[in-house]
């Protein structure tokens, strides 16, 4: 689904919610797969089909066709990465504020907010044993660094939190690599968020987590990580999936349990090339990794939320919130996370205003 198509769907849902006459909007309860729409609401929603069609046509084939995507292109090209505390974010916030003012929305304002600013610094991870290999890694947001110099430690590789717990104190003093299976983002992201906590509880000195993705070209993914009160803060970073797999294979061989794909020699002794590769090639050889991270946090910088309203009519005191974040990580332009969401939210207000549609509830 294109950005424009997605925007039209989002707008339709927003408008229906904003225009319902009842004081309560039906919502999806935890554990339910579908929204329980009351019969009275269903009848009312039916009346908005022509308006919904009008919105969709306006974005797919009318004056707004392609504008959301074009605006996103211009935005990320001009402002690039938008880390908290960066000049890119400051300029982007100003751009959004001025744009909303230019479209004559109500109550356009910037709300100051004090935030801790995380700085990445220089970073690297290198496999030292059983062979030399620069690892494709990226530090995780809010991670501590290695201020006393690089960490050089023996490394263990596990597939799950449960597997780490089963090792007992064997992780003490070691770097812990999580090479978890990618099931879905929602399930697998727990390793990125909580991996450093689990590793620290096991006595680990750092946590390296397989990037939370099922596609990679040696491209590690960053994102937020958590710490827990009372648990030592250790550095956390993500590895490209290819290198997480490499470390897992080497670790398994070093522990004397080769992966199933290598249970047999890769060539017969009678092969014409005379090549013989045995499972025992890496047997008994431990993994040693050196990790260096200059990550640190600067406290109490000020940024701004940008807020604008499309006032409702009969239920203007009720608010339907359309939200997205302007900031992004530093290793990309933040087009998907969350430039696209920002342009959809902005485009929703612009589109409805240009169509002359005012919902009962205020859109913010």
XYZ file of C-alpha atoms in Angstrom, residues 96-246:
151
model
C 6.260 22.026 10.740
C 5.183 24.950 12.932
C 5.411 27.467 10.090
C 3.617 25.116 7.701
C 0.682 24.638 10.059
C 0.478 28.394 10.602
C 0.551 28.942 6.837
C -2.471 26.655 6.444
C -4.378 28.768 8.996
C -5.123 26.049 11.517
C -6.348 26.998 14.977
C -4.254 27.121 18.133
C -0.972 26.391 16.351
C 1.682 26.329 19.027
C 5.016 24.927 20.101
C 5.057 23.330 23.529
C 8.524 23.229 25.132
C 9.611 19.949 26.683
C 12.850 19.159 28.520
C 14.460 15.941 27.360
C 17.672 14.019 28.019
C 19.759 13.934 24.849
C 21.642 10.775 23.949
C 24.855 11.101 21.932
C 26.145 8.117 19.957
C 29.851 8.946 19.727
C 32.278 6.656 17.905
C 31.611 2.930 18.119
C 32.936 -0.372 16.867
C 32.818 -4.094 17.552
C 35.531 -6.484 16.430
C 35.759 -10.248 16.620
C 39.302 -11.019 17.804
C 39.132 -14.799 18.211
C 38.949 -17.314 16.601
C 39.660 -14.911 13.726
C 39.740 -11.199 13.064
C 36.462 -9.718 11.750
C 35.042 -6.218 11.969
C 31.411 -6.623 13.001
C 28.582 -4.574 11.561
C 27.005 -3.004 14.641
C 25.184 0.081 15.847
C 24.684 1.265 19.404
C 21.196 1.345 20.902
C 19.532 4.538 22.032
C 20.095 5.403 25.715
C 22.924 2.876 26.011
C 25.870 3.658 28.207
C 29.272 3.618 26.576
C 32.673 2.210 27.452
C 34.233 5.314 29.058
C 37.129 3.383 30.622
C 38.244 2.001 27.274
C 37.109 -0.852 25.037
C 35.640 -3.981 26.595
C 37.513 -7.091 25.476
C 35.833 -10.253 26.701
C 34.966 -13.832 25.949
C 31.554 -14.065 24.319
C 28.592 -16.401 24.581
C 25.726 -16.626 22.090
C 22.167 -17.583 23.033
C 18.882 -17.850 21.150
C 16.558 -16.740 23.939
C 16.246 -15.317 27.448
C 15.418 -18.822 28.638
C 18.631 -20.192 27.149
C 20.622 -17.482 28.911
C 18.982 -18.290 32.256
C 19.817 -21.971 31.797
C 23.530 -21.120 31.595
C 23.561 -19.988 35.228
C 26.779 -18.112 36.036
C 28.508 -19.032 32.749
C 27.703 -15.560 31.372
C 29.523 -13.800 34.209
C 32.206 -11.464 32.890
C 31.279 -12.186 29.274
C 29.703 -10.346 26.374
C 26.268 -11.811 25.688
C 25.054 -12.074 22.085
C 21.332 -12.659 21.535
C 20.716 -14.338 18.183
C 16.963 -14.600 18.667
C 14.572 -15.882 16.047
C 12.639 -13.190 14.207
C 8.966 -13.986 14.776
C 7.458 -10.531 14.405
C 8.602 -7.057 15.337
C 6.270 -6.899 18.337
C 7.587 -10.187 19.749
C 11.257 -9.974 18.807
C 11.782 -6.349 19.839
C 11.745 -7.424 23.506
C 15.362 -8.586 23.025
C 16.429 -5.148 21.857
C 14.519 -3.447 24.673
C 15.443 -5.808 27.518
C 18.552 -7.646 26.331
C 20.977 -5.527 28.342
C 18.917 -6.037 31.496
C 18.889 -9.827 31.079
C 22.599 -9.933 30.252
C 23.499 -7.756 33.247
C 21.431 -9.927 35.605
C 23.435 -12.913 34.353
C 26.701 -11.083 35.062
C 27.403 -10.048 31.486
C 29.520 -7.009 30.673
C 27.756 -6.034 27.415
C 24.831 -7.138 25.255
C 24.847 -7.469 21.478
C 21.444 -8.156 19.964
C 20.521 -9.468 16.537
C 18.808 -6.644 14.635
C 15.026 -6.885 14.828
C 14.370 -7.531 11.139
C 14.005 -10.359 8.672
C 15.929 -8.538 5.917
C 19.514 -7.351 5.996
C 22.442 -6.420 3.777
C 24.882 -6.105 6.674
C 22.631 -3.284 7.886
C 22.202 -3.229 11.678
C 19.126 -1.507 13.110
C 19.152 0.893 16.013
C 16.316 1.696 18.417
C 15.580 2.297 22.079
C 16.756 0.045 24.907
C 15.832 -0.129 28.589
C 17.622 -0.308 31.910
C 16.145 -1.469 35.200
C 16.609 0.098 38.590
C 19.010 -1.911 40.695
C 20.526 -3.741 37.701
C 23.979 -2.646 36.453
C 23.921 -0.596 33.261
C 25.960 -2.314 30.555
C 26.458 -1.257 26.905
C 23.883 -2.451 24.381
C 24.154 -2.601 20.601
C 22.600 -4.370 17.633
C 24.413 -6.576 15.130
C 23.581 -7.137 11.486
C 21.739 -10.448 11.224
C 24.532 -11.958 9.102
C 27.106 -11.334 11.819
C 24.812 -12.553 14.587
C 24.480 -15.811 12.651
C 28.249 -15.970 12.105
